[in-house]
Amino acid sequence: MVVVHSTRLYRRFHAPLLSSAFVFVALYWISVVIFAFLIAFFTNNLWVKESSYREQPDVAFVKRFSIKLQGVGADGMPLELSYSTVPSINTLAGNTLRVPTVRSSLSDPNLDLLSDIVRVNISFPLSERERVHSVQAVYALSYKLRNHVRLETEAPLPLTFHSGVAGRALYVDGRLKLKLANPLPIVPRVRGDEGGVLLDTSKVYTSPEASMAELMRQAASRNDSITLDPSTNAWDAALPSCGDVCGFTVALTIRIHPEKVLYIPPFIEVAKFSWIQFLATFVFLFIFTRPLLNFIMHNQIVQTVPRDDVAKAKII
C-alpha cells in the first residue's frame, strides 16, 4: 500500500466553563500576553519617543551680518572697526564704522540643487600702520529641511578669533552642524523662526542690544542653533609693509553635508514598530511554554476530558 495523502488528528481536551482546567488555561494565555508586553517594554524601544533620519539641509547666506575688528591703530591706541547690515547698529557705531567689501557665493558640485559649499568674504580697508588682532562676527544663514521634518529658519552663526600677532586675513573652514536642544516635532505646517529674527534690518537697536556680546548671547541661547564642527582656522600674519593694498579679510567657508536630524515620531509610525515587537515576543513565549502546557494536559495534572479526532471513512 502507498500513502497518497495524510492529515493530522488532534487530541482535544474539554472541561466545564468554571473548572480548574479552564481557569488554568485562561491564566496561561493572560500570563503569556502580559509577560510578552513586559519583556518588549523593558527591553526598550517598544514606544519610541525619539527617532532620526539623515538629510542634507538647504543652506544659504541671507546677506545679513555684524562684524567687529579690534587691534592697534596708526597712533598706537586701541583700534576698533565695525560694520553691520542693520542701519541702526551702524548709526550707533559712530567713528568705528568702516564699510567693507562683501562677496558671497554658493557651490553645488554634485548638481543636486542643494548648496554644498557657502563662501562669504568680508574685506576691510586698512591704513599701513593699522593692525588687527581680534575678530568677532555673527552671520545670518537660512536653514531649510524639506523631507520628513519641515523646517525653515534663519540661524545665526557666531565667529570669534583672537591672535597675539597682527594679521591680514582670517580663514575659517568648517562643516555645518545642527544643534538641537529637543527633537523636532512632525507637524503639517512648516516650522519657522520661533526664536525670532536676529539682525532684523527693520528694528531700531539700542546700544546694549547692538553690542557684540548681546548678539553672541542671543545666538547661543537658541534651542535650535548651528555651529561649525569641526572647524579649521588659519591666521595670515600681516606684512611689514603693504603700501596701498593694506586690508583685512575674513574668509568663511561653510561645507554642508547630510546630517542626522532628530524628530518626534507620530503615533502611526510608533504603532507600526511597536506591535511587531510585541507579536515577536508573544510568539517566542508561546513556543517556549507550549511544551509545558502539553505536558500538563496529557498527564491530566488538571482534570479534563480528552477526545481524539476519528477519521471517518467515506465511500465515493
Short mmCIF file of C-alpha atoms in Angstrom, two decimals:
data_model
loop_
_atom_site.label_atom_id
_atom_site.label_comp_id
_atom_site.label_asym_id
_atom_site.label_seq_id
_atom_site.Cartn_x
_atom_site.Cartn_y
_atom_site.Cartn_z
CA MET A 1 0.00 0.00 0.00
CA VAL A 2 1.15 3.52 -0.82
CA VAL A 3 0.34 6.60 1.30
CA VAL A 4 -1.16 9.06 -1.13
CA HIS A 5 -2.29 11.62 1.45
CA SER A 6 -2.15 12.32 5.20
CA THR A 7 -3.92 14.59 7.71
CA ARG A 8 -3.18 15.35 11.32
CA LEU A 9 -5.53 14.03 14.02
CA TYR A 10 -5.82 16.24 17.11
CA ARG A 11 -6.46 15.29 20.70
CA ARG A 12 -8.83 17.86 22.17
CA PHE A 13 -9.18 18.43 25.92
CA HIS A 14 -12.62 19.50 27.15
CA ALA A 15 -13.56 20.97 30.52
CA PRO A 16 -16.52 22.85 32.05
CA LEU A 17 -16.50 26.62 31.96
CA LEU A 18 -15.86 27.08 35.69
CA SER A 19 -13.49 24.15 36.13
CA SER A 20 -9.89 24.35 37.33
CA ALA A 21 -8.66 23.36 33.84
CA PHE A 22 -10.49 26.28 32.21
CA VAL A 23 -9.18 28.75 34.82
CA PHE A 24 -5.62 27.40 34.39
CA VAL A 25 -5.66 27.74 30.57
CA ALA A 26 -7.16 31.25 30.81
CA LEU A 27 -4.43 32.29 33.26
CA TYR A 28 -1.83 30.73 30.94
CA TRP A 29 -2.88 32.87 27.97
CA ILE A 30 -3.22 36.03 30.10
CA SER A 31 0.26 35.42 31.53
CA VAL A 32 1.79 34.95 28.09
CA VAL A 33 0.23 38.22 26.89
CA ILE A 34 1.33 40.18 29.98
CA PHE A 35 4.87 38.81 30.05
CA ALA A 36 5.25 39.40 26.31
CA PHE A 37 4.29 43.05 26.82
CA LEU A 38 6.59 43.45 29.86
CA ILE A 39 9.58 41.92 28.06
CA ALA A 40 9.01 44.11 24.99
CA PHE A 41 8.57 47.19 27.20
CA PHE A 42 11.59 46.75 29.46
CA THR A 43 13.93 45.89 26.60
CA ASN A 44 13.28 49.48 25.38
CA ASN A 45 12.11 50.83 22.01
CA LEU A 46 8.58 49.46 22.39
CA TRP A 47 7.21 53.01 22.37
CA VAL A 48 9.76 55.13 20.51
CA LYS A 49 9.82 58.73 21.73
CA GLU A 50 12.69 59.89 19.54
CA SER A 51 13.86 58.89 16.10
CA SER A 52 16.26 60.19 13.47
CA TYR A 53 17.00 60.26 9.76
CA ARG A 54 19.63 61.82 7.51
CA GLU A 55 19.02 64.80 5.27
CA GLN A 56 21.14 67.47 3.63
CA PRO A 57 19.73 70.90 4.52
CA ASP A 58 19.23 73.74 2.08
CA VAL A 59 21.55 76.48 3.41
CA ALA A 60 22.22 79.98 2.08
CA PHE A 61 23.74 83.23 3.31
CA VAL A 62 20.92 85.80 3.64
CA LYS A 63 23.30 88.78 3.38
CA ARG A 64 22.88 89.90 6.99
CA PHE A 65 25.80 90.04 9.40
CA SER A 66 27.50 92.10 12.08
CA ILE A 67 31.29 92.17 12.47
CA LYS A 68 33.83 93.87 14.73
CA LEU A 69 37.62 94.03 14.38
CA GLN A 70 39.91 95.01 17.24
CA GLY A 71 43.61 95.81 17.23
CA VAL A 72 46.07 98.71 17.31
CA GLY A 73 45.57 101.96 15.39
CA ALA A 74 48.10 104.03 13.48
CA ASP A 75 48.64 106.23 16.57
CA GLY A 76 49.34 103.23 18.81
CA MET A 77 45.95 103.47 20.52
CA PRO A 78 43.38 100.64 20.61
CA LEU A 79 41.59 100.22 17.28
CA GLU A 80 38.01 99.12 16.77
CA LEU A 81 36.28 98.75 13.41
CA SER A 82 32.71 97.59 12.98
CA TYR A 83 30.04 97.16 10.37
CA SER A 84 26.57 95.67 10.22
CA THR A 85 23.88 95.24 7.62
CA VAL A 86 21.44 96.72 10.18
CA PRO A 87 21.27 100.53 9.71
CA SER A 88 20.53 101.30 13.37
CA ILE A 89 23.62 99.36 14.51
CA ASN A 90 25.79 101.30 12.06
CA THR A 91 24.39 104.55 13.43
CA LEU A 92 25.46 103.54 16.93
CA ALA A 93 28.95 102.61 15.69
CA GLY A 94 29.93 106.26 15.18
CA ASN A 95 33.63 106.73 14.33
CA THR A 96 34.30 102.99 14.47
CA LEU A 97 32.18 102.36 11.38
CA ARG A 98 34.08 101.26 8.30
CA VAL A 99 32.40 99.84 5.22
CA PRO A 100 33.91 96.58 3.92
CA THR A 101 33.64 94.78 0.58
CA VAL A 102 31.43 91.69 0.83
CA ARG A 103 31.39 88.78 -1.60
CA SER A 104 29.33 85.61 -1.21
CA SER A 105 28.82 82.55 -3.41
CA LEU A 106 27.14 79.14 -3.43
CA SER A 107 28.64 75.98 -4.89
CA ASP A 108 26.85 72.78 -5.93
CA PRO A 109 29.48 70.37 -7.35
CA ASN A 110 27.19 67.31 -7.44
CA LEU A 111 24.31 69.19 -9.15
CA ASP A 112 21.61 68.01 -6.72
CA LEU A 113 20.10 71.52 -6.45
CA LEU A 114 21.37 71.81 -2.86
CA SER A 115 24.31 74.03 -1.94
CA ASP A 116 27.32 72.02 -0.78
CA ILE A 117 29.62 74.99 -0.10
CA VAL A 118 28.80 78.55 1.02
CA ARG A 119 31.56 81.17 0.87
CA VAL A 120 31.45 84.63 2.44
CA ASN A 121 34.42 87.03 2.17
CA ILE A 122 34.45 90.34 4.06
CA SER A 123 37.38 92.69 3.30
CA PHE A 124 38.12 95.85 5.32
CA PRO A 125 40.45 98.56 4.01
CA LEU A 126 43.25 99.44 6.46
CA SER A 127 46.00 102.01 6.62
CA GLU A 128 49.57 100.73 6.57
CA ARG A 129 50.07 101.14 10.32
CA GLU A 130 46.73 99.74 11.48
CA ARG A 131 46.92 96.23 12.93
CA VAL A 132 44.11 93.74 13.57
CA HIS A 133 44.36 91.13 16.38
CA SER A 134 40.75 90.07 17.04
CA VAL A 135 37.62 89.24 15.03
CA GLN A 136 34.04 88.89 16.27
CA ALA A 137 31.19 88.29 13.86
CA VAL A 138 27.66 86.93 13.61
CA TYR A 139 26.33 85.69 10.25
CA ALA A 140 22.68 85.01 9.45
CA LEU A 141 22.01 81.86 7.41
CA SER A 142 18.77 80.41 6.10
CA TYR A 143 18.36 76.74 7.05
CA LYS A 144 15.66 74.52 5.49
CA LEU A 145 14.64 70.89 5.94
CA ARG A 146 12.08 69.58 3.44
CA ASN A 147 11.83 65.79 3.75
CA HIS A 148 10.40 64.25 6.92
CA VAL A 149 10.65 67.35 9.11
CA ARG A 150 9.57 70.63 7.52
CA LEU A 151 11.70 73.42 8.95
CA GLU A 152 12.51 76.88 7.62
CA THR A 153 14.53 79.12 9.91
CA GLU A 154 17.24 81.74 9.91
CA ALA A 155 20.02 80.54 12.17
CA PRO A 156 22.82 82.79 13.45
CA LEU A 157 26.38 81.56 13.08
CA PRO A 158 28.78 83.21 15.60
CA LEU A 159 32.51 83.52 14.91
CA THR A 160 35.30 84.65 17.27
CA PHE A 161 39.09 84.60 16.94
CA HIS A 162 42.00 86.34 18.69
CA SER A 163 45.71 86.34 17.97
CA GLY A 164 48.67 88.00 19.64
CA VAL A 165 50.21 88.51 16.21
CA ALA A 166 48.74 91.12 13.87
CA GLY A 167 47.11 89.61 10.82
CA ARG A 168 45.88 90.50 7.38
CA ALA A 169 43.40 87.63 6.93
CA LEU A 170 41.43 85.02 8.83
CA TYR A 171 40.40 81.86 7.00
CA VAL A 172 37.66 79.76 8.60
CA ASP A 173 36.68 76.45 7.01
CA GLY A 174 34.19 74.14 8.71
CA ARG A 175 31.34 71.70 8.38
CA LEU A 176 27.90 72.99 9.31
CA LYS A 177 26.19 71.07 12.11
CA LEU A 178 22.68 71.42 13.53
CA LYS A 179 22.45 71.51 17.34
CA LEU A 180 19.01 70.65 18.76
CA ALA A 181 18.02 71.02 22.40
CA ASN A 182 14.96 68.81 21.74
CA PRO A 183 13.82 66.61 18.83
CA LEU A 184 11.81 68.40 16.16
CA PRO A 185 8.07 67.67 16.05
CA ILE A 186 6.34 66.33 12.97
CA VAL A 187 3.68 68.93 12.18
CA PRO A 188 1.67 69.51 8.98
CA ARG A 189 2.82 73.14 8.79
CA VAL A 190 6.31 74.49 8.21
CA ARG A 191 8.11 75.25 11.45
CA GLY A 192 9.65 78.71 11.25
CA ASP A 193 11.61 81.27 13.26
CA GLU A 194 10.29 80.56 16.74
CA GLY A 195 13.40 82.12 18.28
CA GLY A 196 12.88 85.43 16.47
CA VAL A 197 14.91 87.06 13.71
CA LEU A 198 18.44 88.06 14.63
CA LEU A 199 19.88 91.16 12.96
CA ASP A 200 16.47 92.44 11.90
CA THR A 201 17.10 95.32 9.47
CA SER A 202 13.77 96.98 10.32
CA LYS A 203 14.41 97.05 14.07
CA VAL A 204 15.89 100.06 15.86
CA TYR A 205 18.55 98.65 18.20
CA THR A 206 19.68 100.26 21.42
CA SER A 207 23.35 100.37 22.37
CA PRO A 208 23.17 97.34 24.72
CA GLU A 209 21.20 95.32 22.14
CA ALA A 210 23.71 96.17 19.38
CA SER A 211 26.76 95.09 21.38
CA MET A 212 28.58 92.05 20.07
CA ALA A 213 28.31 90.38 23.48
CA GLU A 214 24.50 90.63 23.37
CA LEU A 215 24.33 89.37 19.78
CA MET A 216 26.55 86.42 20.72
CA ARG A 217 24.36 85.70 23.76
CA GLN A 218 21.19 85.68 21.66
CA ALA A 219 22.81 83.35 19.11
CA ALA A 220 23.92 80.93 21.86
CA SER A 221 20.61 80.97 23.77
CA ARG A 222 18.54 79.48 20.95
CA ASN A 223 17.26 75.93 21.32
CA ASP A 224 17.97 75.22 17.64
CA SER A 225 21.37 76.51 16.59
CA ILE A 226 24.06 75.81 14.03
CA THR A 227 27.81 75.61 14.51
CA LEU A 228 30.90 74.78 12.50
CA ASP A 229 32.02 71.39 13.80
CA PRO A 230 34.76 70.58 13.03
CA SER A 231 36.25 73.96 12.17
CA THR A 232 39.72 74.88 10.88
CA ASN A 233 41.06 78.40 11.45
CA ALA A 234 44.08 79.87 9.65
CA TRP A 235 45.52 83.26 10.65
CA ASP A 236 47.58 85.03 7.98
CA ALA A 237 50.12 87.36 9.60
CA ALA A 238 50.33 90.98 8.46
CA LEU A 239 53.13 92.07 6.14
CA PRO A 240 55.75 94.55 7.44
CA SER A 241 54.83 96.91 4.60
CA CYS A 242 51.75 96.68 2.44
CA GLY A 243 51.63 100.07 0.72
CA ASP A 244 48.30 100.90 -0.85
CA VAL A 245 46.91 97.34 -0.67
CA CYS A 246 46.56 97.13 3.11
CA GLY A 247 43.44 95.44 4.37
CA PHE A 248 42.00 92.65 6.45
CA THR A 249 39.85 89.82 5.08
CA VAL A 250 37.60 87.35 6.89
CA ALA A 251 37.08 84.40 4.55
CA LEU A 252 34.38 81.99 5.74
CA THR A 253 33.84 78.65 4.00
CA ILE A 254 30.85 76.56 5.11
CA ARG A 255 30.59 72.96 3.95
CA ILE A 256 27.15 71.32 4.03
CA HIS A 257 26.79 67.54 4.28
CA PRO A 258 23.84 65.27 5.07
CA GLU A 259 23.37 65.19 8.81
CA LYS A 260 21.37 63.39 11.45
CA VAL A 261 18.03 65.06 12.25
CA LEU A 262 16.28 64.12 15.50
CA TYR A 263 12.46 64.19 15.48
CA ILE A 264 9.45 63.03 17.49
CA PRO A 265 7.75 60.23 15.51
CA PRO A 266 3.94 60.44 15.10
CA PHE A 267 1.59 57.84 16.61
CA ILE A 268 1.13 55.82 13.40
CA GLU A 269 4.91 55.45 13.00
CA VAL A 270 5.36 54.39 16.63
CA ALA A 271 2.49 51.88 16.45
CA LYS A 272 3.89 50.38 13.26
CA PHE A 273 7.06 49.26 15.05
CA SER A 274 5.54 48.59 18.49
CA TRP A 275 3.04 45.90 17.52
CA ILE A 276 5.60 43.79 15.67
CA GLN A 277 7.88 43.81 18.74
CA PHE A 278 5.02 42.66 20.95
CA LEU A 279 3.99 39.98 18.43
CA ALA A 280 7.54 38.64 18.10
CA THR A 281 7.91 38.41 21.89
CA PHE A 282 4.49 36.76 22.22
CA VAL A 283 5.33 34.09 19.62
CA PHE A 284 8.65 33.37 21.33
CA LEU A 285 7.00 32.90 24.74
CA PHE A 286 4.24 30.75 23.26
CA ILE A 287 6.71 28.40 21.55
CA PHE A 288 8.83 28.28 24.73
CA THR A 289 5.92 27.49 27.11
CA ARG A 290 3.80 25.31 24.79
CA PRO A 291 5.56 22.04 25.80
CA LEU A 292 4.75 22.76 29.46
CA LEU A 293 1.07 23.21 28.64
CA ASN A 294 1.06 19.97 26.61
CA PHE A 295 2.71 18.09 29.50
CA ILE A 296 0.09 19.31 31.99
CA MET A 297 -2.82 18.37 29.71
CA HIS A 298 -1.54 14.96 28.58
CA ASN A 299 -0.71 13.90 32.15
CA GLN A 300 -4.05 15.16 33.49
CA ILE A 301 -2.49 17.39 36.15
CA VAL A 302 -5.66 19.43 35.76
CA GLN A 303 -8.68 17.28 35.06
CA THR A 304 -10.06 17.38 31.51
CA VAL A 305 -11.91 15.08 29.14
CA PRO A 306 -9.63 14.18 26.20
CA ARG A 307 -11.21 13.30 22.87
CA ASP A 308 -9.34 12.19 19.77
CA ASP A 309 -10.38 13.04 16.25
CA VAL A 310 -11.65 9.97 14.40
CA ALA A 311 -11.18 9.72 10.69
CA LYS A 312 -14.48 8.89 9.11
CA ALA A 313 -14.29 6.68 6.05
CA LYS A 314 -16.19 7.93 3.09
CA ILE A 315 -17.19 5.80 0.13
CA ILE A 316 -17.17 7.66 -3.14
#
